[in-house]
DNA sequence: ATGGCAGGAAGGTCCTGA
């Protein structure tokens, strides 16, 4: 089983590139973030043509997550963590969807960015991370093989970013953000990409601005966290970097982990 | 040097992202 996560930055704008990636790399499970589409506008037919069935949790303009599965329909378990957005009365943002796929629990998340720091958006990020931790603990307690994947918007270590100095004031690498991420790992979850790249230096995001891609000014914020059973079966991980360099690319590259059957 | 660029929805510009 190959589990992938890809922040696509708009499903309408990215559709040709996204279909190309699915056809070329054929992940078993593809978790998408920032679909930026309402539920009605989700192009499920386009994926069905490629053999993928999907569930999705959309929202107008921003956020939005989806899970695509090759050859079967993901069985939805939960959507949303039950936490309102940072503005009064806006309700919950579409950042969480959870499903069962062939005996594996798959959680697809788009964790709040948290900029600017400090401020209400950063507070929201930390509150969201605690909600996530509580949900992950519930799944852990049920002893279900599980992968929590997505855009965590956390740079875990200084060697996960091209320049810690340049990013020092960013919400992605504040000590509070890193501590909250570390607590997930301390609970027992395995960071798949880190485990197979212990010296860091792996990027999953390059800004559109200031020639970041051309200069390789990237960092790692898209993660795959595994329960022990899946971590024991972890075979390989990768970042599909070449898809970041194509025309009309997302600012994130797809990240994947291969799990032995 | 607080820039730069992209997507979405609106609408001839603003908000958001990281």
PDB file of C-alpha atoms (C1' of nucleotides) in Angstrom:
ATOM      1  CA  UNK A   1       0.000   0.000   0.000  1.00  0.00           C
ATOM      2  CA  UNK A   2       1.308   3.408  -1.018  1.00  0.00           C
ATOM      3  CA  UNK A   3      -0.119   6.317   0.996  1.00  0.00           C
ATOM      4  CA  UNK A   4       0.439   9.826  -0.357  1.00  0.00           C
ATOM      5  CA  UNK A   5      -0.334  13.361   0.788  1.00  0.00           C
ATOM      6  CA  UNK A   6      -0.476  16.367  -1.515  1.00  0.00           C
ATOM      7  CA  UNK A   7      -1.444  19.955  -0.725  1.00  0.00           C
ATOM      8  CA  UNK A   8      -2.722  20.867  -4.182  1.00  0.00           C
ATOM      9  CA  UNK A   9      -3.542  24.568  -3.594  1.00  0.00           C
ATOM     10  CA  UNK A  10      -6.850  24.636  -5.468  1.00  0.00           C
ATOM     11  CA  UNK A  11      -8.399  21.605  -7.120  1.00  0.00           C
ATOM     12  CA  UNK A  12      -9.796  23.519 -10.093  1.00  0.00           C
ATOM     13  CA  UNK A  13      -6.508  25.183 -10.953  1.00  0.00           C
ATOM     14  CA  UNK A  14      -4.551  21.976 -10.311  1.00  0.00           C
ATOM     15  CA  UNK A  15      -6.790  19.370 -11.965  1.00  0.00           C
ATOM     16  CA  UNK A  16      -4.594  18.610 -15.022  1.00  0.00           C
ATOM     17  CA  UNK A  17      -1.452  18.357 -12.866  1.00  0.00           C
ATOM     18  CA  UNK A  18      -3.251  16.302 -10.220  1.00  0.00           C
ATOM     19  CA  UNK A  19      -4.604  13.776 -12.725  1.00  0.00           C
ATOM     20  CA  UNK A  20      -1.169  13.547 -14.306  1.00  0.00           C
ATOM     21  CA  UNK A  21       0.385  12.788 -10.905  1.00  0.00           C
ATOM     22  CA  UNK A  22      -2.222  10.111 -10.098  1.00  0.00           C
ATOM     23  CA  UNK A  23      -1.718   8.444 -13.472  1.00  0.00           C
ATOM     24  CA  UNK A  24       2.076   8.530 -13.248  1.00  0.00           C
ATOM     25  CA  UNK A  25       2.579   7.481  -9.621  1.00  0.00           C
ATOM     26  CA  UNK A  26      -0.647   5.527  -8.801  1.00  0.00           C
ATOM     27  CA  UNK A  27      -0.773   5.929  -5.006  1.00  0.00           C
ATOM     28  CA  UNK A  28      -3.173   3.486  -3.325  1.00  0.00           C
ATOM     29  CA  UNK A  29      -4.437   6.342  -1.161  1.00  0.00           C
ATOM     30  CA  UNK A  30      -4.092  10.036  -2.026  1.00  0.00           C
ATOM     31  CA  UNK A  31      -4.896  12.555   0.705  1.00  0.00           C
ATOM     32  CA  UNK A  32      -5.445  16.055  -0.652  1.00  0.00           C
ATOM     33  CA  UNK A  33      -5.466  19.396   1.163  1.00  0.00           C
ATOM     34  CA  UNK A  34      -6.446  22.927   0.176  1.00  0.00           C
ATOM     35  CA  UNK A  35      -8.946  21.784  -2.424  1.00  0.00           C
ATOM     36  CA  UNK A  36     -10.491  25.283  -2.070  1.00  0.00           C
ATOM     37  CA  UNK A  37     -13.774  23.968  -3.417  1.00  0.00           C
ATOM     38  CA  UNK A  38     -17.278  23.631  -2.082  1.00  0.00           C
ATOM     39  CA  UNK A  39     -18.664  20.098  -1.888  1.00  0.00           C
ATOM     40  CA  UNK A  40     -20.742  20.676  -5.052  1.00  0.00           C
ATOM     41  CA  UNK A  41     -17.746  21.640  -7.130  1.00  0.00           C
ATOM     42  CA  UNK A  42     -15.601  18.583  -6.350  1.00  0.00           C
ATOM     43  CA  UNK A  43     -14.715  16.847  -9.658  1.00  0.00           C
ATOM     44  CA  UNK A  44     -15.312  13.257  -8.497  1.00  0.00           C
ATOM     45  CA  UNK A  45     -16.058  12.109 -12.062  1.00  0.00           C
ATOM     46  CA  UNK A  46     -12.582  13.133 -13.196  1.00  0.00           C
ATOM     47  CA  UNK A  47     -11.034  10.830 -10.608  1.00  0.00           C
ATOM     48  CA  UNK A  48     -13.470   7.995 -11.316  1.00  0.00           C
ATOM     49  CA  UNK A  49     -12.183   7.997 -14.907  1.00  0.00           C
ATOM     50  CA  UNK A  50      -8.753   7.207 -13.474  1.00  0.00           C
ATOM     51  CA  UNK A  51     -10.115   4.469 -11.211  1.00  0.00           C
ATOM     52  CA  UNK A  52     -10.177   6.482  -7.958  1.00  0.00           C
ATOM     53  CA  UNK A  53     -13.145   6.846  -5.626  1.00  0.00           C
ATOM     54  CA  UNK A  54     -13.239   9.739  -3.189  1.00  0.00           C
ATOM     55  CA  UNK A  55     -14.701  11.342  -0.117  1.00  0.00           C
ATOM     56  CA  UNK A  56     -14.223  15.052   0.543  1.00  0.00           C
ATOM     57  CA  UNK A  57     -14.929  17.832   3.016  1.00  0.00           C
ATOM     58  CA  UNK A  58     -15.109  21.073   1.084  1.00  0.00           C
ATOM     59  CA  UNK A  59     -15.346  24.754   1.910  1.00  0.00           C
ATOM     60  CA  UNK A  60     -15.774  27.887  -0.173  1.00  0.00           C
ATOM     61  CA  UNK A  61     -12.504  29.568  -1.199  1.00  0.00           C
ATOM     62  CA  UNK A  62     -10.206  28.094   1.449  1.00  0.00           C
ATOM     63  CA  UNK A  63      -9.131  24.872   3.124  1.00  0.00           C
ATOM     64  CA  UNK A  64     -10.898  21.639   2.165  1.00  0.00           C
ATOM     65  CA  UNK A  65      -9.603  18.046   2.312  1.00  0.00           C
ATOM     66  CA  UNK A  66     -10.232  14.828   0.371  1.00  0.00           C
ATOM     67  CA  UNK A  67      -9.238  11.156   0.359  1.00  0.00           C
ATOM     68  CA  UNK A  68      -8.951   9.272  -2.944  1.00  0.00           C
ATOM     69  CA  UNK A  69      -8.549   5.500  -3.083  1.00  0.00           C
ATOM     70  CA  UNK A  70      -7.504   3.388  -6.048  1.00  0.00           C
ATOM     71  CA  UNK A  71     -10.249   0.912  -6.883  1.00  0.00           C
ATOM     72  CA  UNK A  72     -12.487   1.240  -3.834  1.00  0.00           C
ATOM     73  CA  UNK A  73     -14.543   3.766  -1.899  1.00  0.00           C
ATOM     74  CA  UNK A  74     -13.005   5.019   1.353  1.00  0.00           C
ATOM     75  CA  UNK A  75     -15.368   4.350   4.270  1.00  0.00           C
ATOM     76  CA  UNK A  76     -15.808   7.654   6.062  1.00  0.00           C
ATOM     77  CA  UNK A  77     -15.389   7.518   9.839  1.00  0.00           C
ATOM     78  CA  UNK A  78     -15.295  11.201  10.830  1.00  0.00           C
ATOM     79  CA  UNK A  79     -15.156  14.723   9.415  1.00  0.00           C
ATOM     80  CA  UNK A  80     -14.117  17.736  11.469  1.00  0.00           C
ATOM     81  CA  UNK A  81     -12.600  17.815  14.947  1.00  0.00           C
ATOM     82  CA  UNK A  82     -15.327  19.959  16.487  1.00  0.00           C
ATOM     83  CA  UNK A  83     -13.361  23.177  16.799  1.00  0.00           C
ATOM     84  CA  UNK A  84     -14.508  26.562  15.497  1.00  0.00           C
ATOM     85  CA  UNK A  85     -12.279  28.827  13.418  1.00  0.00           C
ATOM     86  CA  UNK A  86     -10.520  31.844  14.932  1.00  0.00           C
ATOM     87  CA  UNK A  87     -13.170  34.414  13.945  1.00  0.00           C
ATOM     88  CA  UNK A  88     -16.340  34.836  15.957  1.00  0.00           C
ATOM     89  CA  UNK A  89     -19.273  32.878  14.590  1.00  0.00           C
ATOM     90  CA  UNK A  90     -17.522  31.434  11.540  1.00  0.00           C
ATOM     91  CA  UNK A  91     -17.997  27.814  12.624  1.00  0.00           C
ATOM     92  CA  UNK A  92     -15.678  24.960  11.818  1.00  0.00           C
ATOM     93  CA  UNK A  93     -13.229  25.081   8.910  1.00  0.00           C
ATOM     94  CA  UNK A  94     -12.831  22.042   6.625  1.00  0.00           C
ATOM     95  CA  UNK A  95      -9.511  20.621   7.717  1.00  0.00           C
ATOM     96  CA  UNK A  96     -10.106  17.037   8.850  1.00  0.00           C
ATOM     97  CA  UNK A  97     -11.423  13.860   7.278  1.00  0.00           C
ATOM     98  CA  UNK A  98     -10.919  10.278   8.436  1.00  0.00           C
ATOM     99  CA  UNK A  99     -11.678   7.002   6.669  1.00  0.00           C
ATOM    100  CA  UNK A 100     -11.024   3.268   6.648  1.00  0.00           C
ATOM    101  CA  UNK A 101      -9.205   1.856   3.633  1.00  0.00           C
ATOM    102  CA  UNK A 102      -8.635  -1.893   3.439  1.00  0.00           C
ATOM    103  CA  UNK A 103      -8.145  -2.319   7.183  1.00  0.00           C
ATOM    104  CA  UNK A 104      -6.071   0.832   7.633  1.00  0.00           C
ATOM    105  CA  UNK A 105      -7.368   4.017   9.221  1.00  0.00           C
ATOM    106  CA  UNK A 106      -6.361   7.049   7.158  1.00  0.00           C
ATOM    107  CA  UNK A 107      -6.593  10.565   8.621  1.00  0.00           C
ATOM    108  CA  UNK A 108      -6.169  13.495   6.218  1.00  0.00           C
ATOM    109  CA  UNK A 109      -5.456  16.870   7.830  1.00  0.00           C
ATOM    110  CA  UNK A 110      -4.806  20.456   6.862  1.00  0.00           C
ATOM    111  CA  UNK A 111      -3.464  21.910  10.078  1.00  0.00           C
ATOM    112  CA  UNK A 112      -3.884  25.688  10.515  1.00  0.00           C
ATOM    113  CA  UNK A 113      -0.891  27.759   9.419  1.00  0.00           C
ATOM    114  CA  UNK A 114      -0.966  30.002  12.486  1.00  0.00           C
ATOM    115  CA  UNK A 115       0.548  33.161  11.010  1.00  0.00           C
ATOM    116  CA  UNK A 116       0.832  35.830  12.109  1.00  0.00           C
ATOM    117  CA  UNK A 117       2.467  34.888  15.378  1.00  0.00           C
ATOM    118  CA  UNK A 118       1.511  35.839  18.015  1.00  0.00           C
ATOM    119  CA  UNK A 119      -2.233  36.319  17.584  1.00  0.00           C
ATOM    120  CA  UNK A 120      -5.613  34.594  17.413  1.00  0.00           C
ATOM    121  CA  UNK A 121      -4.649  32.517  14.376  1.00  0.00           C
ATOM    122  CA  UNK A 122      -1.637  31.137  16.227  1.00  0.00           C
ATOM    123  CA  UNK A 123      -3.795  30.363  19.269  1.00  0.00           C
ATOM    124  CA  UNK A 124      -6.191  28.557  16.937  1.00  0.00           C
ATOM    125  CA  UNK A 125      -3.333  26.496  15.531  1.00  0.00           C
ATOM    126  CA  UNK A 126      -2.258  25.328  18.984  1.00  0.00           C
ATOM    127  CA  UNK A 127      -5.835  24.558  20.032  1.00  0.00           C
ATOM    128  CA  UNK A 128      -6.332  22.587  16.802  1.00  0.00           C
ATOM    129  CA  UNK A 129      -3.172  20.587  17.504  1.00  0.00           C
ATOM    130  CA  UNK A 130      -4.433  19.618  20.944  1.00  0.00           C
ATOM    131  CA  UNK A 131      -7.766  18.506  19.430  1.00  0.00           C
ATOM    132  CA  UNK A 132      -5.833  16.445  16.903  1.00  0.00           C
ATOM    133  CA  UNK A 133      -3.700  14.913  19.620  1.00  0.00           C
ATOM    134  CA  UNK A 134      -6.802  13.879  21.547  1.00  0.00           C
ATOM    135  CA  UNK A 135      -8.329  12.258  18.455  1.00  0.00           C
ATOM    136  CA  UNK A 136      -5.080  10.463  17.648  1.00  0.00           C
ATOM    137  CA  UNK A 137      -5.000   9.147  21.212  1.00  0.00           C
ATOM    138  CA  UNK A 138      -8.514   7.728  20.762  1.00  0.00           C
ATOM    139  CA  UNK A 139      -7.467   5.905  17.586  1.00  0.00           C
ATOM    140  CA  UNK A 140      -4.291   4.712  19.314  1.00  0.00           C
ATOM    141  CA  UNK A 141      -6.335   3.324  22.204  1.00  0.00           C
ATOM    142  CA  UNK A 142      -8.411   1.295  19.745  1.00  0.00           C
ATOM    143  CA  UNK A 143      -5.178  -0.237  18.389  1.00  0.00           C
ATOM    144  CA  UNK A 144      -6.183   0.436  14.795  1.00  0.00           C
ATOM    145  CA  UNK A 145      -3.341   0.526  12.225  1.00  0.00           C
ATOM    146  CA  UNK A 146      -3.395   4.188  11.264  1.00  0.00           C
ATOM    147  CA  UNK A 147      -1.652   6.804   9.139  1.00  0.00           C
ATOM    148  CA  UNK A 148      -2.209  10.480   9.936  1.00  0.00           C
ATOM    149  CA  UNK A 149      -1.063  12.435   6.893  1.00  0.00           C
ATOM    150  CA  UNK A 150      -1.280  15.923   5.504  1.00  0.00           C
ATOM    151  CA  UNK A 151      -0.044  19.477   5.688  1.00  0.00           C
ATOM    152  CA  UNK A 152       0.882  19.872   9.364  1.00  0.00           C
ATOM    153  CA  UNK A 153       2.261  23.388   8.883  1.00  0.00           C
ATOM    154  CA  UNK A 154       5.060  22.546  11.317  1.00  0.00           C
ATOM    155  CA  UNK A 155       8.803  22.495  10.532  1.00  0.00           C
ATOM    156  CA  UNK A 156       9.885  19.936  13.155  1.00  0.00           C
ATOM    157  CA  UNK A 157      13.668  20.591  13.267  1.00  0.00           C
ATOM    158  CA  UNK A 158      16.180  23.177  12.109  1.00  0.00           C
ATOM    159  CA  UNK A 159      17.452  20.670   9.522  1.00  0.00           C
ATOM    160  CA  UNK A 160      13.964  20.552   7.998  1.00  0.00           C
ATOM    161  CA  UNK A 161      14.327  24.086   6.582  1.00  0.00           C
ATOM    162  CA  UNK A 162      16.754  25.710   4.152  1.00  0.00           C
ATOM    163  CA  UNK A 163      17.377  28.595   6.566  1.00  0.00           C
ATOM    164  CA  UNK A 164      16.190  28.487  10.185  1.00  0.00           C
ATOM    165  CA  UNK A 165      17.222  32.119  10.491  1.00  0.00           C
ATOM    166  CA  UNK A 166      15.054  33.282   7.593  1.00  0.00           C
ATOM    167  CA  UNK A 167      12.032  31.471   9.047  1.00  0.00           C
ATOM    168  CA  UNK A 168      12.685  32.149  12.720  1.00  0.00           C
ATOM    169  CA  UNK A 169       9.655  34.379  13.309  1.00  0.00           C
ATOM    170  CA  UNK A 170       7.270  32.162  11.333  1.00  0.00           C
ATOM    171  CA  UNK A 171       4.474  30.257  13.076  1.00  0.00           C
ATOM    172  CA  UNK A 172       5.674  27.056  11.339  1.00  0.00           C
ATOM    173  CA  UNK A 173       8.730  26.799  13.553  1.00  0.00           C
ATOM    174  CA  UNK A 174       7.802  28.492  16.820  1.00  0.00           C
ATOM    175  CA  UNK A 175       8.776  26.420  19.878  1.00  0.00           C
ATOM    176  CA  UNK A 176       5.089  25.995  20.776  1.00  0.00           C
ATOM    177  CA  UNK A 177       4.348  24.540  17.305  1.00  0.00           C
ATOM    178  CA  UNK A 178       7.322  22.202  17.486  1.00  0.00           C
ATOM    179  CA  UNK A 179       6.523  21.134  21.038  1.00  0.00           C
ATOM    180  CA  UNK A 180       2.964  20.247  20.045  1.00  0.00           C
ATOM    181  CA  UNK A 181       4.296  18.180  17.134  1.00  0.00           C
ATOM    182  CA  UNK A 182       6.882  16.519  19.395  1.00  0.00           C
ATOM    183  CA  UNK A 183       4.121  15.488  21.770  1.00  0.00           C
ATOM    184  CA  UNK A 184       2.504  13.468  18.959  1.00  0.00           C
ATOM    185  CA  UNK A 185       5.765  11.615  18.428  1.00  0.00           C
ATOM    186  CA  UNK A 186       6.210  11.192  22.193  1.00  0.00           C
ATOM    187  CA  UNK A 187       2.785   9.541  22.229  1.00  0.00           C
ATOM    188  CA  UNK A 188       4.342   6.850  20.030  1.00  0.00           C
ATOM    189  CA  UNK A 189       3.630   7.950  16.451  1.00  0.00           C
ATOM    190  CA  UNK A 190       6.442   7.542  13.889  1.00  0.00           C
ATOM    191  CA  UNK A 191       7.381  10.350  11.495  1.00  0.00           C
ATOM    192  CA  UNK A 192       7.887   8.184   8.390  1.00  0.00           C
ATOM    193  CA  UNK A 193       9.969  10.626   6.341  1.00  0.00           C
ATOM    194  CA  UNK A 194      12.197  11.514   9.304  1.00  0.00           C
ATOM    195  CA  UNK A 195      12.762   7.872  10.210  1.00  0.00           C
ATOM    196  CA  UNK A 196      14.205   7.089   6.777  1.00  0.00           C
ATOM    197  CA  UNK A 197      15.961  10.490   6.486  1.00  0.00           C
ATOM    198  CA  UNK A 198      17.339  11.037  10.000  1.00  0.00           C
ATOM    199  CA  UNK A 199      19.712  13.813   8.948  1.00  0.00           C
ATOM    200  CA  UNK A 200      16.933  16.005   7.559  1.00  0.00           C
ATOM    201  CA  UNK A 201      17.379  18.039   4.393  1.00  0.00           C
ATOM    202  CA  UNK A 202      14.136  16.849   2.820  1.00  0.00           C
ATOM    203  CA  UNK A 203      11.765  19.573   1.589  1.00  0.00           C
ATOM    204  CA  UNK A 204       8.081  19.290   0.690  1.00  0.00           C
ATOM    205  CA  UNK A 205       7.250  22.985   0.120  1.00  0.00           C
ATOM    206  CA  UNK A 206       8.850  25.792  -1.860  1.00  0.00           C
ATOM    207  CA  UNK A 207       7.312  29.279  -1.914  1.00  0.00           C
ATOM    208  CA  UNK A 208       6.142  30.680  -5.244  1.00  0.00           C
ATOM    209  CA  UNK A 209       7.967  33.906  -4.388  1.00  0.00           C
ATOM    210  CA  UNK A 210      11.564  35.075  -4.553  1.00  0.00           C
ATOM    211  CA  UNK A 211      12.694  32.171  -6.757  1.00  0.00           C
ATOM    212  CA  UNK A 212      12.425  29.733  -3.853  1.00  0.00           C
ATOM    213  CA  UNK A 213      12.106  26.674  -6.111  1.00  0.00           C
ATOM    214  CA  UNK A 214      15.030  27.620  -8.341  1.00  0.00           C
ATOM    215  CA  UNK A 215      17.203  28.271  -5.266  1.00  0.00           C
ATOM    216  CA  UNK A 216      15.920  25.157  -3.443  1.00  0.00           C
ATOM    217  CA  UNK A 217      14.738  27.335  -0.558  1.00  0.00           C
ATOM    218  CA  UNK A 218      12.265  24.813   0.825  1.00  0.00           C
ATOM    219  CA  UNK A 219      11.187  23.159   4.011  1.00  0.00           C
ATOM    220  CA  UNK A 220       9.352  20.086   5.295  1.00  0.00           C
ATOM    221  CA  UNK A 221       5.806  20.579   6.577  1.00  0.00           C
ATOM    222  CA  UNK A 222       3.883  17.701   4.925  1.00  0.00           C
ATOM    223  CA  UNK A 223       4.125  14.675   7.180  1.00  0.00           C
ATOM    224  CA  UNK A 224       3.134  11.013   7.462  1.00  0.00           C
ATOM    225  CA  UNK A 225       2.686   9.727  11.021  1.00  0.00           C
ATOM    226  CA  UNK A 226       2.277   5.995  11.601  1.00  0.00           C
ATOM    227  CA  UNK A 227       1.160   3.706  14.399  1.00  0.00           C
ATOM    228  CA  UNK A 228       3.725   1.003  15.338  1.00  0.00           C
ATOM    229  CA  UNK A 229       2.221  -1.738  13.208  1.00  0.00           C
ATOM    230  CA  UNK A 230       2.471   0.395  10.069  1.00  0.00           C
ATOM    231  CA  UNK A 231       5.875   1.777  11.073  1.00  0.00           C
ATOM    232  CA  UNK A 232       7.164  -1.803  11.308  1.00  0.00           C
ATOM    233  CA  UNK A 233       5.976  -2.376   7.744  1.00  0.00           C
ATOM    234  CA  UNK A 234       7.420   0.901   6.397  1.00  0.00           C
ATOM    235  CA  UNK A 235       9.365   0.113   3.225  1.00  0.00           C
ATOM    236  CA  UNK A 236      10.164   3.459   1.578  1.00  0.00           C
ATOM    237  CA  UNK A 237       9.251   7.145   1.537  1.00  0.00           C
ATOM    238  CA  UNK A 238       9.645   9.825  -1.080  1.00  0.00           C
ATOM    239  CA  UNK A 239       8.884  13.322  -2.264  1.00  0.00           C
ATOM    240  CA  UNK A 240       7.765  13.686  -5.893  1.00  0.00           C
ATOM    241  CA  UNK A 241       9.926  16.757  -6.366  1.00  0.00           C
ATOM    242  CA  UNK A 242       9.703  16.817 -10.150  1.00  0.00           C
ATOM    243  CA  UNK A 243       5.993  17.596  -9.886  1.00  0.00           C
ATOM    244  CA  UNK A 244       6.870  20.843  -8.055  1.00  0.00           C
ATOM    245  CA  UNK A 245       8.935  21.991 -11.025  1.00  0.00           C
ATOM    246  CA  UNK A 246       6.236  21.634 -13.665  1.00  0.00           C
ATOM    247  CA  UNK A 247       4.062  24.346 -15.219  1.00  0.00           C
ATOM    248  CA  UNK A 248       1.153  25.460 -13.031  1.00  0.00           C
ATOM    249  CA  UNK A 249       2.450  23.387 -10.091  1.00  0.00           C
ATOM    250  CA  UNK A 250       1.274  23.567  -6.496  1.00  0.00           C
ATOM    251  CA  UNK A 251       3.729  25.149  -4.059  1.00  0.00           C
ATOM    252  CA  UNK A 252       3.850  21.755  -2.268  1.00  0.00           C
ATOM    253  CA  UNK A 253       5.198  18.499  -3.678  1.00  0.00           C
ATOM    254  CA  UNK A 254       3.487  15.138  -3.051  1.00  0.00           C
ATOM    255  CA  UNK A 255       4.917  13.019  -0.219  1.00  0.00           C
ATOM    256  CA  UNK A 256       4.411   9.257   0.026  1.00  0.00           C
ATOM    257  CA  UNK A 257       5.163   6.179   2.112  1.00  0.00           C
ATOM    258  CA  UNK A 258       5.114   2.582   0.940  1.00  0.00           C
ATOM    259  CA  UNK A 259       3.855   0.027   3.477  1.00  0.00           C
ATOM    260  CA  UNK A 260       4.471  -3.697   3.028  1.00  0.00           C
ATOM    261  CA  UNK A 261       1.297  -5.759   2.601  1.00  0.00           C
TER     262      UNK A 261
ATOM    263  C1'  DA B   1      15.585  44.845   1.907  1.00  0.00           C
ATOM    264  C1'  DT B   2       8.941  42.875   5.631  1.00  0.00           C
ATOM    265  C1'  DG B   3       9.723  42.388  -0.786  1.00  0.00           C
ATOM    266  C1'  DG B   4       7.863  38.400  -3.733  1.00  0.00           C
ATOM    267  C1'  DC B   5       3.508  35.142  -6.170  1.00  0.00           C
ATOM    268  C1'  DA B   6      -0.654  32.292  -6.647  1.00  0.00           C
ATOM    269  C1'  DG B   7      -5.789  30.920  -6.127  1.00  0.00           C
ATOM    270  C1'  DG B   8     -10.454  32.125  -5.290  1.00  0.00           C
ATOM    271  C1'  DA B   9     -14.380  35.091  -5.398  1.00  0.00           C
ATOM    272  C1'  DA B  10     -15.663  39.094  -6.476  1.00  0.00           C
ATOM    273  C1'  DG B  11     -15.905  42.440  -9.856  1.00  0.00           C
ATOM    274  C1'  DG B  12     -12.039  46.399 -12.091  1.00  0.00           C
ATOM    275  C1'  DT B  13      -9.302  44.502  -5.743  1.00  0.00           C
ATOM    276  C1'  DC B  14      -9.031  42.110  -1.561  1.00  0.00           C
ATOM    277  C1'  DC B  15      -8.217  38.179   1.462  1.00  0.00           C
ATOM    278  C1'  DT B  16      -5.453  34.246   2.514  1.00  0.00           C
ATOM    279  C1'  DG B  17      -1.595  31.394   2.412  1.00  0.00           C
ATOM    280  C1'  DA B  18       3.513  29.991   4.429  1.00  0.00           C
TER     281       DA B  18
END
